[in-house]
Coordinates of C-alpha atoms in Angstrom, one line a residue:
X1 CA 2.3 7.8 -5.2
X2 CA 3.8 4.8 -3.4
X3 CA 3.4 4.9 0.4
X4 CA 6.3 5.5 2.8
X5 CA 6.4 1.7 3.5
X6 CA 6.8 1.0 -0.2
X7 CA 9.7 3.4 -0.5
X8 CA 11.4 1.8 2.6
X9 CA 11.0 -1.6 1.1
X10 CA 12.4 -0.4 -2.2
X11 CA 15.6 0.6 -0.4
X12 CA 16.1 -2.6 1.7
X13 CA 13.8 -5.6 2.0
X14 CA 13.8 -9.4 2.0
X15 CA 16.8 -11.5 3.1
X16 CA 19.2 -8.5 2.9
X17 CA 17.5 -7.1 6.1
X18 CA 19.3 -9.7 8.2
X19 CA 22.8 -8.2 7.7
X20 CA 21.5 -4.9 9.0
X21 CA 19.8 -6.5 12.0
X22 CA 23.0 -8.3 12.9
X23 CA 24.9 -5.0 12.6
X24 CA 22.4 -3.3 14.9
X25 CA 22.6 -6.2 17.3
X26 CA 26.4 -5.9 17.5
X27 CA 26.4 -2.1 17.9
X28 CA 23.3 -2.0 20.2
X29 CA 19.9 -0.3 20.3
X30 CA 21.3 3.2 19.9
X31 CA 22.8 2.3 16.5
X32 CA 19.3 2.4 15.0
X33 CA 19.0 6.1 13.9
X34 CA 16.2 7.8 15.8
X35 CA 14.9 9.4 12.6
X36 CA 14.8 6.0 10.8
X37 CA 13.0 3.9 13.5
X38 CA 9.8 3.7 11.5
X39 CA 11.6 2.4 8.4
X40 CA 13.7 -0.1 10.2
X41 CA 10.9 -1.4 12.4
X42 CA 8.8 -2.0 9.3
X43 CA 11.6 -3.9 7.7
X44 CA 12.4 -5.9 10.8
X45 CA 8.9 -7.5 10.6
X46 CA 10.1 -9.5 7.6
X47 CA 12.2 -11.4 10.1
X48 CA 9.5 -11.8 12.6
X49 CA 10.3 -8.8 14.9
X50 CA 7.8 -6.2 15.9
X51 CA 8.8 -3.2 18.0
X52 CA 6.7 -3.0 21.1
X53 CA 4.6 0.0 22.1
X54 CA 5.4 3.5 23.4
X55 CA 7.2 3.4 26.7
X56 CA 8.9 0.1 25.8
X57 CA 11.6 1.4 23.5
X58 CA 14.3 -1.1 22.8
X59 CA 12.0 -4.1 23.3
X60 CA 10.6 -6.2 20.6
X61 CA 8.1 -9.0 20.1
X62 CA 9.5 -12.0 18.2
X63 CA 7.3 -14.3 16.2
X64 CA 8.2 -17.9 15.3
X65 CA 6.0 -19.4 12.6
X66 CA 6.1 -23.2 12.2
X67 CA 3.9 -24.2 9.2
X68 CA 0.5 -25.3 10.5
X69 CA 1.8 -24.9 14.0
X70 CA 3.8 -28.2 13.9
X71 CA 6.6 -28.3 16.4
X72 CA 8.8 -31.3 15.8
X73 CA 10.6 -33.1 18.6
X74 CA 13.0 -30.7 20.4
X75 CA 11.4 -27.6 19.1
X76 CA 8.9 -26.9 21.9
X77 CA 11.7 -27.4 24.5
X78 CA 13.9 -24.9 22.6
X79 CA 11.1 -22.3 22.6
X80 CA 10.7 -22.7 26.4
X81 CA 14.5 -22.3 26.9
X82 CA 14.6 -19.2 24.8
X83 CA 11.6 -17.7 26.6
X84 CA 13.3 -18.4 29.9
X85 CA 16.6 -16.8 28.9
X86 CA 15.6 -14.0 26.6
X87 CA 11.9 -13.2 27.0
X88 CA 11.9 -11.4 30.4
X89 CA 11.4 -7.7 30.9
X90 CA 11.7 -5.0 33.5
X91 CA 8.2 -5.6 34.9
X92 CA 6.2 -8.6 35.9
X93 CA 2.7 -9.5 34.8
X94 CA 0.5 -10.1 37.9
X95 CA -1.1 -13.2 36.3
X96 CA 1.7 -14.7 34.2
X97 CA 4.9 -13.6 35.9
X98 CA 7.9 -12.9 33.8
X99 CA 9.1 -15.1 30.9
X100 CA 6.4 -16.9 28.8
X101 CA 5.3 -17.8 25.3
X102 CA 2.1 -16.8 23.6
X103 CA 0.4 -19.2 21.2
X104 CA -1.3 -17.1 18.5
X105 CA -4.5 -17.5 16.5
X106 CA -2.3 -18.3 13.4
X107 CA -0.5 -21.2 15.0
X108 CA 2.6 -19.2 15.7
X109 CA 4.6 -18.5 18.9
X110 CA 5.3 -15.0 20.1
X111 CA 7.9 -14.0 22.6
X112 CA 8.1 -10.5 24.2
X113 CA 10.7 -8.3 25.9
X114 CA 13.3 -9.3 23.2
X115 CA 16.3 -7.0 22.8
X116 CA 17.9 -6.4 19.4
X117 CA 21.3 -7.3 20.9
X118 CA 20.0 -10.9 21.6
X119 CA 18.4 -11.5 18.2
X120 CA 21.3 -13.2 16.4
X121 CA 21.9 -15.6 19.3
X122 CA 18.2 -16.5 19.4
X123 CA 18.2 -17.1 15.6
X124 CA 21.2 -19.4 16.0
X125 CA 19.4 -21.4 18.7
X126 CA 16.2 -21.6 16.7
X127 CA 18.0 -22.7 13.5
X128 CA 19.8 -25.5 15.4
X129 CA 16.4 -27.2 15.8
X130 CA 14.9 -26.2 12.4
X131 CA 12.8 -23.2 13.5
X132 CA 12.9 -19.7 12.0
X133 CA 11.4 -16.3 12.3
X134 CA 11.6 -15.7 8.5
X135 CA 8.5 -14.0 7.1
X136 CA 6.6 -14.5 10.4
X137 CA 5.5 -10.9 9.8
X138 CA 5.9 -8.3 7.0
X139 CA 4.5 -7.9 3.5
X140 CA 5.1 -11.5 2.4
X141 CA 3.8 -15.1 2.8
X142 CA 3.0 -15.4 6.5
X143 CA 2.8 -18.6 8.4
X144 CA 0.7 -21.2 6.6
X145 CA -2.2 -22.3 8.8
X146 CA -4.3 -25.5 8.6
X147 CA -5.8 -28.3 10.6
X148 CA -3.3 -28.7 13.5
X149 CA -3.5 -32.5 13.3
X150 CA -2.9 -32.7 9.5
X151 CA -1.5 -36.0 8.5
X152 CA -2.9 -37.7 11.7
X153 CA -6.6 -36.9 11.6
X154 CA -9.1 -39.7 11.0
X155 CA -11.4 -37.3 9.1
X156 CA -8.8 -36.2 6.5
X157 CA -9.6 -36.6 2.8
X158 CA -6.4 -35.3 1.5
X159 CA -3.1 -35.3 3.3
X160 CA -2.7 -31.5 3.8
X161 CA 0.7 -31.9 5.5
X162 CA 2.5 -32.5 2.2
X163 CA 0.9 -29.5 0.6
X164 CA 1.7 -27.3 3.6
X165 CA 5.4 -28.2 3.6
X166 CA 5.7 -27.8 -0.1
X167 CA 4.2 -24.3 0.0
X168 CA 6.3 -23.4 3.0
X169 CA 9.5 -24.6 1.3
X170 CA 8.7 -23.0 -2.0
X171 CA 7.6 -19.5 -0.9
X172 CA 9.4 -18.7 2.4
X173 CA 12.5 -16.8 1.5
X174 CA 11.7 -16.8 -2.2
X175 CA 12.7 -13.4 -3.7
X176 CA 10.0 -13.6 -6.3
X177 CA 7.3 -13.3 -3.6
X178 CA 9.2 -11.5 -0.8
X179 CA 7.8 -8.1 -1.4
X180 CA 4.0 -8.1 -1.7
X181 CA 1.7 -5.1 -1.2
X182 CA 0.7 -6.4 2.2
X183 CA 0.6 -9.6 4.2
X184 CA -0.4 -12.9 2.5
X185 CA -2.3 -15.4 4.6
X186 CA -2.8 -18.9 3.4
X187 CA -4.8 -21.8 4.8
X188 CA -4.7 -25.4 3.8
X189 CA -7.3 -27.8 5.1
X190 CA -7.5 -31.5 4.3
X191 CA -10.2 -32.7 6.7
X192 CA -14.0 -32.6 6.5
X193 CA -14.4 -30.4 9.6
X194 CA -13.0 -27.2 8.3
X195 CA -10.2 -26.8 10.9
X196 CA -8.1 -24.5 8.7
X197 CA -10.6 -21.6 8.9
X198 CA -10.1 -21.0 5.2
X199 CA -13.0 -18.5 5.1
X200 CA -10.9 -15.8 6.8
X201 CA -7.7 -16.2 4.8
X202 CA -6.4 -14.5 1.6
X203 CA -6.0 -17.8 -0.1
X204 CA -7.8 -20.9 1.1
X205 CA -7.4 -24.5 0.0
X206 CA -10.3 -26.6 1.1
X207 CA -10.9 -30.4 0.6
X208 CA -12.9 -31.4 -2.4
X209 CA -13.2 -34.2 -5.0
X210 CA -13.2 -33.9 -8.7
X211 CA -13.7 -36.4 -11.5
X212 CA -10.7 -36.0 -13.9
X213 CA -10.3 -38.3 -16.9
X214 CA -12.9 -40.7 -15.5
X215 CA -11.1 -41.0 -12.1
X216 CA -12.2 -39.5 -8.7
X217 CA -9.4 -37.3 -7.5
X218 CA -9.0 -35.8 -4.0
X219 CA -7.7 -32.2 -3.9
X220 CA -8.7 -28.7 -3.0
X221 CA -11.2 -26.1 -4.0
X222 CA -9.8 -22.6 -4.0
X223 CA -11.2 -19.6 -2.3
X224 CA -9.7 -16.1 -2.2
X225 CA -10.1 -12.8 -0.4
X226 CA -11.1 -13.6 3.2
X227 CA -10.0 -11.6 6.3
X228 CA -11.2 -9.9 9.4
X229 CA -9.0 -6.8 9.8
X230 CA -10.4 -3.3 10.6
X231 CA -14.1 -2.8 10.0
X232 CA -14.0 -4.6 6.6
X233 CA -14.3 -8.3 7.2
X234 CA -14.8 -10.6 4.2
X235 CA -15.4 -14.3 3.7
X236 CA -13.1 -15.9 1.1
X237 CA -14.9 -16.3 -2.2
X238 CA -15.1 -19.3 -4.5
X239 CA -13.3 -18.7 -7.8
X240 CA -14.4 -22.0 -9.3
X241 CA -11.0 -23.7 -9.3
X242 CA -10.1 -27.2 -8.2
X243 CA -6.4 -28.1 -7.8
X244 CA -4.8 -31.5 -7.3
X245 CA -2.1 -31.7 -4.7
X246 CA 0.5 -31.6 -7.5
X247 CA -0.9 -28.3 -8.8
X248 CA -1.3 -26.7 -5.4
X249 CA 2.1 -24.9 -5.4
X250 CA 1.8 -23.5 -9.0
X251 CA -1.7 -22.1 -8.4
X252 CA -0.7 -20.6 -5.0
X253 CA 2.3 -19.0 -6.5
X254 CA 0.2 -17.7 -9.4
X255 CA -2.4 -16.2 -7.1
X256 CA 0.2 -14.5 -4.8
X257 CA 2.0 -13.2 -7.9
X258 CA -1.3 -11.8 -9.1
X259 CA -1.6 -10.0 -5.8
X260 CA 2.0 -8.8 -6.0
X261 CA 1.4 -7.3 -9.5
X262 CA -2.1 -5.9 -9.1
X263 CA -2.5 -5.2 -5.4
X264 CA -2.7 -1.6 -4.3
X265 CA 0.7 -0.1 -3.3
X266 CA -0.6 3.4 -3.0
X267 CA -3.0 2.9 -0.1
X268 CA -2.0 0.3 2.6
X269 CA -5.6 0.2 3.9
X270 CA -6.7 -1.1 0.5
X271 CA -3.6 -3.3 0.0
X272 CA -5.3 -6.7 0.7
X273 CA -6.5 -9.1 -1.9
X274 CA -10.1 -9.0 -0.5
X275 CA -10.4 -5.5 -1.9
X276 CA -9.1 -6.6 -5.3
X277 CA -11.7 -9.4 -5.3
X278 CA -14.3 -6.7 -4.5
X279 CA -13.2 -4.6 -7.4
X280 CA -12.7 -7.4 -10.0
X281 CA -15.2 -10.1 -9.0
X282 CA -14.4 -13.8 -8.9
X283 CA -14.7 -14.4 -12.6
X284 CA -12.0 -11.9 -13.5
X285 CA -9.8 -13.2 -10.7
X286 CA -10.0 -16.7 -12.3
X287 CA -9.5 -15.4 -15.8
X288 CA -6.4 -13.4 -14.9
X289 CA -4.9 -16.3 -12.9
X290 CA -5.4 -18.5 -15.9
X291 CA -4.2 -16.2 -18.6
X292 CA -1.2 -14.6 -16.9
X293 CA 0.0 -16.9 -14.1
X294 CA -0.7 -20.6 -14.8
X295 CA 0.5 -22.5 -17.8
X296 CA -2.0 -25.4 -17.6
X297 CA -5.8 -25.5 -17.9
X298 CA -7.4 -24.9 -14.6
X299 CA -10.1 -27.3 -13.5
X300 CA -13.5 -26.0 -12.4
X301 CA -14.4 -26.5 -8.8
X302 CA -15.1 -30.0 -7.4
X303 CA -17.5 -31.2 -4.8
X304 CA -16.6 -29.9 -1.4
X305 CA -17.3 -31.0 2.2
X306 CA -18.5 -27.7 3.6
X307 CA -21.8 -29.1 4.8
X308 CA -19.9 -31.3 7.2
X309 CA -17.7 -28.4 8.6
X310 CA -18.0 -28.3 12.4
X311 CA -14.9 -26.4 13.6
X312 CA -16.1 -23.2 15.3
X313 CA -19.4 -23.8 13.5
X314 CA -21.8 -23.6 16.5
X315 CA -23.2 -27.0 15.7
X316 CA -23.8 -30.0 18.0
X317 CA -21.7 -32.5 16.0
X318 CA -18.1 -32.9 15.1
X319 CA -15.7 -30.7 17.0
X320 CA -15.4 -27.0 17.6
X321 CA -11.7 -27.2 18.5
X322 CA -9.1 -29.9 19.2
X323 CA -9.2 -29.9 23.0
X324 CA -9.6 -33.3 24.6
X325 CA -8.5 -36.8 23.8
X326 CA -8.9 -37.9 20.2
X327 CA -7.9 -41.0 18.3
X328 CA -5.5 -40.6 15.4
X329 CA -5.7 -42.4 12.1
X330 CA -2.8 -44.7 13.2
X331 CA -4.5 -45.8 16.4
X332 CA -2.5 -43.6 18.7
X333 CA -4.0 -40.5 20.3
X334 CA -3.6 -36.8 20.4
X335 CA -4.4 -34.8 23.5
X336 CA -5.4 -31.2 23.1
X337 CA -4.8 -28.9 26.1
X338 CA -6.5 -25.7 26.9
X339 CA -4.1 -22.8 27.3
X340 CA -6.1 -19.9 28.7
X341 CA -5.7 -16.9 26.3
X342 CA -2.7 -18.8 24.7
X343 CA -0.1 -17.8 27.3
X344 CA 2.2 -20.4 28.9
X345 CA 5.1 -19.8 31.3
X346 CA 8.6 -20.7 30.1
X347 CA 9.0 -23.4 32.8
X348 CA 5.6 -24.9 31.8
X349 CA 6.7 -25.0 28.2
X350 CA 9.8 -26.9 29.1
X351 CA 7.8 -29.3 31.3
X352 CA 5.3 -29.9 28.6
X353 CA 8.1 -30.7 26.2
X354 CA 9.2 -33.3 28.8
X355 CA 5.7 -34.8 28.8
X356 CA 5.7 -34.9 25.0
X357 CA 8.9 -36.9 25.0
X358 CA 7.9 -39.2 27.8
X359 CA 4.4 -40.1 26.6
X360 CA 4.4 -39.4 22.9
X361 CA 6.7 -38.8 20.0
X362 CA 8.0 -35.4 21.3
X363 CA 5.9 -33.6 18.7
X364 CA 3.5 -30.8 19.7
X365 CA 1.2 -28.7 17.6
X366 CA -0.2 -25.2 18.1
X367 CA -3.9 -24.6 17.2
X368 CA -5.7 -21.5 15.8
X369 CA -7.5 -21.3 19.2
X370 CA -4.3 -20.5 21.1
X371 CA -4.1 -24.1 22.4
X372 CA -1.5 -26.8 22.1
X373 CA -1.7 -30.5 21.2
X374 CA 0.6 -33.4 22.1
X375 CA 0.5 -36.1 19.4
X376 CA 1.3 -39.8 19.0
X377 CA 0.3 -40.9 22.5
X378 CA -0.1 -44.7 22.7
X379 CA -3.3 -45.8 24.4
X380 CA -1.3 -47.4 27.3
X381 CA 0.2 -44.0 28.1
X382 CA -3.0 -41.9 28.2
X383 CA -3.9 -42.4 31.8
X384 CA -0.5 -41.5 33.1
X385 CA -0.3 -38.4 30.9
X386 CA -3.8 -37.3 32.0
X387 CA -2.7 -37.7 35.7
X388 CA 0.3 -35.3 35.3
X389 CA 0.0 -32.3 37.6
X390 CA 0.7 -29.9 34.7
X391 CA -2.6 -30.9 33.1
X392 CA -4.5 -29.4 36.1
X393 CA -3.4 -26.0 34.7
X394 CA -3.7 -26.9 31.0
X395 CA -6.7 -29.1 31.0
X396 CA -7.9 -31.4 28.2
X397 CA -11.4 -31.1 29.7
X398 CA -11.8 -27.4 30.6
X399 CA -14.9 -25.4 31.5
X400 CA -16.7 -24.0 28.4
X401 CA -16.0 -20.4 29.4
X402 CA -12.3 -21.1 29.6
X403 CA -12.1 -23.5 26.7
X404 CA -13.6 -20.8 24.5
X405 CA -11.5 -17.8 25.7
X406 CA -9.3 -16.1 23.2
X407 CA -7.5 -12.7 23.6
X408 CA -5.0 -10.7 21.6
X409 CA -1.9 -9.0 23.0
X410 CA -3.7 -5.8 24.1
X411 CA -2.2 -2.7 25.5
X412 CA 0.4 -4.7 27.4
X413 CA 2.6 -4.6 24.3
X414 CA 0.6 -3.5 21.2
X415 CA 0.6 0.1 19.9
X416 CA -2.8 -0.4 18.2
X417 CA -4.8 -1.8 21.1
X418 CA -7.1 0.4 23.0
X419 CA -7.7 -1.7 26.1
X420 CA -6.0 -4.4 28.3
X421 CA -7.0 -7.9 27.1
X422 CA -5.2 -11.0 28.2
X423 CA -5.4 -10.5 32.0
X424 CA -8.9 -9.2 31.6
X425 CA -10.1 -12.2 29.6
X426 CA -8.6 -14.5 32.2
X427 CA -10.5 -12.7 34.9
X428 CA -13.7 -12.7 32.8
X429 CA -13.5 -16.5 32.3
X430 CA -12.8 -17.3 35.9
X431 CA -15.7 -15.1 37.1
X432 CA -18.1 -16.6 34.5
X433 CA -17.0 -20.1 35.4
X434 CA -17.8 -19.4 39.1
X435 CA -21.0 -17.4 38.7
X436 CA -22.8 -18.4 35.4
X437 CA -24.3 -21.8 34.6
X438 CA -24.5 -22.7 30.9
X439 CA -27.0 -25.4 29.8
X440 CA -25.7 -28.9 30.4
X441 CA -25.5 -29.6 26.6
X442 CA -23.3 -26.6 25.8
X443 CA -19.7 -27.8 25.8
X444 CA -18.2 -25.0 23.6
X445 CA -18.8 -21.3 24.2
X446 CA -16.5 -19.0 22.4
X447 CA -15.7 -15.5 23.8
X448 CA -13.0 -13.6 21.9
X449 CA -11.6 -10.3 23.2
X450 CA -9.7 -8.1 20.7
X451 CA -8.1 -4.8 21.9
X452 CA -9.0 -3.0 18.7
X453 CA -10.5 -3.4 15.2
X454 CA -7.4 -5.1 13.8
X455 CA -9.1 -8.4 15.0
X456 CA -6.1 -10.4 16.0
X457 CA -8.3 -12.3 18.4
X458 CA -10.7 -13.1 15.6
X459 CA -13.7 -11.6 17.4
X460 CA -16.1 -11.6 14.4
X461 CA -16.2 -15.5 14.5
X462 CA -17.1 -16.0 18.1
X463 CA -20.4 -16.7 20.0
X464 CA -19.7 -13.5 22.0
X465 CA -17.4 -10.9 20.4
X466 CA -15.6 -8.3 22.5
X467 CA -13.8 -5.3 20.9
X468 CA -11.9 -2.6 22.7
X469 CA -13.3 0.9 23.0
X470 CA -13.4 3.8 25.4
X471 CA -16.3 5.5 27.2
X472 CA -17.0 7.6 30.3
X473 CA -18.5 6.3 33.5
X474 CA -19.3 8.4 36.5
X475 CA -17.7 11.3 34.7
X476 CA -14.4 9.4 34.3
X477 CA -12.8 7.9 31.1
X478 CA -12.8 4.1 31.3
X479 CA -12.0 1.2 29.2
X480 CA -15.0 -0.3 27.4
X481 CA -16.0 -3.0 25.0
X482 CA -18.4 -3.4 22.1
X483 CA -20.3 -6.6 22.2
X484 CA -21.1 -8.7 19.1
X485 CA -23.1 -11.9 18.8
X486 CA -23.5 -14.9 16.5
X487 CA -20.3 -15.2 14.7
X488 CA -18.8 -18.5 13.5
X489 CA -17.7 -20.6 10.6
X490 CA -19.0 -23.8 9.2
X491 CA -21.2 -24.5 6.2
X492 CA -22.8 -21.1 6.5
X493 CA -20.2 -18.8 8.1
X494 CA -21.4 -15.5 9.6
X495 CA -19.7 -12.5 11.1
X496 CA -20.9 -11.3 14.5
X497 CA -23.4 -8.5 14.6
X498 CA -22.3 -5.7 16.9
X499 CA -25.4 -5.2 19.0
X500 CA -24.1 -3.1 22.0
X501 CA -21.4 -0.5 22.0
X502 CA -19.0 1.0 24.5
X503 CA -20.0 -1.1 27.6
X504 CA -17.8 -0.3 30.5
X505 CA -15.4 -3.2 31.0
X506 CA -16.6 -4.0 34.5
X507 CA -20.2 -4.4 33.3
X508 CA -19.4 -6.9 30.5
X509 CA -19.5 -10.0 32.7
X510 CA -23.0 -9.0 34.0
X511 CA -24.1 -8.5 30.4
X512 CA -22.9 -12.0 29.5
X513 CA -24.6 -13.4 32.6
X514 CA -27.9 -11.8 31.7
X515 CA -27.6 -13.0 28.1
X516 CA -26.9 -16.6 29.1
X517 CA -29.9 -16.6 31.5
X518 CA -32.1 -15.3 28.7
X519 CA -30.7 -18.0 26.4
X520 CA -31.6 -20.7 29.0
X521 CA -35.1 -19.4 29.5
X522 CA -36.0 -18.7 25.9
X523 CA -34.2 -21.4 23.8
X524 CA -36.0 -24.2 22.0
X525 CA -35.1 -27.8 22.9
X526 CA -31.6 -28.5 21.8
X527 CA -31.2 -25.1 20.2
X528 CA -27.6 -24.0 20.0
X529 CA -26.5 -20.5 21.0
X530 CA -25.7 -19.6 17.5
X531 CA -29.2 -20.7 16.3
X532 CA -30.7 -18.7 19.2
X533 CA -28.9 -15.6 18.1
X534 CA -29.6 -16.0 14.4
X535 CA -33.3 -16.2 15.1
X536 CA -33.4 -12.8 16.7
X537 CA -32.8 -9.3 15.4
X538 CA -30.2 -6.9 16.8
X539 CA -32.7 -4.9 18.8
X540 CA -34.0 -7.9 20.7
X541 CA -30.5 -9.2 21.3
X542 CA -29.4 -5.8 22.7
X543 CA -32.3 -5.9 25.1
X544 CA -31.2 -9.4 26.3
X545 CA -27.6 -8.2 27.1
X546 CA -28.5 -5.7 29.9
X547 CA -25.0 -4.6 31.1
X548 CA -24.7 -4.2 34.9
X549 CA -22.2 -4.2 37.7
X550 CA -21.7 -7.5 39.5
X551 CA -19.2 -8.9 42.0
X552 CA -16.7 -8.9 39.2
X553 CA -13.9 -6.4 39.9
X554 CA -11.8 -4.9 37.1
X555 CA -8.4 -3.4 38.1
X556 CA -7.8 -2.2 34.5
X557 CA -10.5 0.3 34.1
X558 CA -8.1 3.2 33.8
X559 CA -6.6 4.1 30.4
X560 CA -3.9 1.4 30.1
X561 CA -2.7 3.0 26.9
X562 CA -1.3 5.9 28.8
X563 CA 1.0 4.0 31.1
X564 CA 4.3 2.5 29.8
X565 CA 3.2 -1.0 31.1
X566 CA -0.4 -1.6 32.3
X567 CA 0.6 -3.5 35.3
X568 CA 3.5 -1.3 36.5
X569 CA 3.2 0.4 39.9
X570 CA 4.0 3.8 38.4
X571 CA 0.9 4.7 36.4
X572 CA 2.4 7.0 33.8
X573 CA 4.7 7.0 30.7
X574 CA 7.5 8.9 32.4
X575 CA 8.2 6.0 34.8
X576 CA 9.4 3.8 31.9
X577 CA 12.9 2.5 32.3
X578 CA 13.3 2.1 28.5
X579 CA 15.4 2.1 26.6
X580 CA 17.4 -0.6 28.3
X581 CA 20.2 -3.0 27.6
X582 CA 19.6 -6.7 27.6
X583 CA 20.2 -6.9 31.3
X584 CA 17.2 -4.6 31.8
X585 CA 19.5 -1.8 32.8
X586 CA 18.9 1.7 31.2
X587 CA 21.1 2.3 28.2
X588 CA 24.0 4.8 28.7
X589 CA 23.1 8.3 27.6
X590 CA 24.9 9.6 24.5
X591 CA 28.0 11.6 25.2

């Protein structure tokens, strides 16, 4: 039997949802029937709107999905202006204040505390500058990710930017592909360093060369069925297909149509292409793609560049991210800025847009590590840009513990999360920076904190992986984290091994400190942290962790899931002011 979601989509889905959302906006929050909330909130996702968690009724998260995170001149400023005007709520975050933008691990931008009444006005403002929330969520083609400096990178073998734009223009809003069994995540990488993280996507285009008719052609090898969600991570698998840039759209459309037609619509847990690859195998995937969905002869796979991949690869060459000052192919520079846990205040977003205009082309790009890049900086402008006071807060040369910090939304807004995340990871990184010394040759150290097993912070591909749990300490329920080690991508990608479970959150910094000290004492000359972990079994690694209390203090040890807002003064659900009107005033009671 089809799931409830499939029945809801059968009634209303795709572009027709917009008319209903505009009607609800005009009539107000109360116009959404109470007994239809689940159905409408599921549909709203197609237009980039997620309802926030219990206690925050009437508030939504809005996601804006620029392809490959590319923000053209004027777009970053508009996001800051919208965040300042519309993305404020009835409570203030103690670290970030009120009104900010979150850069996501899929190169999107997320705004919180959005009211349905404001959505049409926000859409109008976004569309004026060429931005959209279309299919930023929902069972459809999501935001296409890739190397955030595609088209500008010195190490690019194929210009992925053209492919990314073609796929975005072809499949966003396309009714043929608007209702898939679940989300469809696509990565396109043109550079030799693997920046698109293709291994964790449903469909991955990775740079390769192939001799065709006696001529060496640059294009993409195709991998299918990667993903991190729940407790079923998979690496994308090679289906022995090479596509030229001209064939990329046809093959991508064929593969997503295959998923549309054969994906599981009776069990949403199994409704991902990774499970279909498990069931069919790669040979059958290729055969069905060829026989039913592509009208030309598929090429066999070409020669790839995976042995050169360095992005989040735990190696001592290339780059693990795009932070810092880097020369572009055209002789200008891009400057990657560290945005701790991806959150930037609205005023800072606007000021950064000013800097992009003053020193570069006005363009900015969001990375999969929750950071942001300013592009097209002439060499003569670099020193003045680097001297700007804003770069003291968003540094191009951050400490490794802050450079490598990623966190998901957590219990602040997410109904799935078990623990508080963003404020906690900020506190972790600052304490580690002040109290723990990494070896001098370690510039990148990735710590990812995810509030649950949905893996939005991509914890399985970090040096140290943290995953939200609960436990008891001194007889009291407290927030806790599982600790995993050794994840990363590159030539030989590996998922983290979960070696310690349910560590009280205030003992995790001590565990990391002890682990780093052991790493310094026991490592071979030049050994990377990932090599150190791979050489040891889980039992030995668990012994090296040694959780303990330190000077670190955690104000979020209580169950933040059970308060309407983790940072509110009133520590219970009944204190919630929601539902409210756009002015953050409670909505009138029904007559």
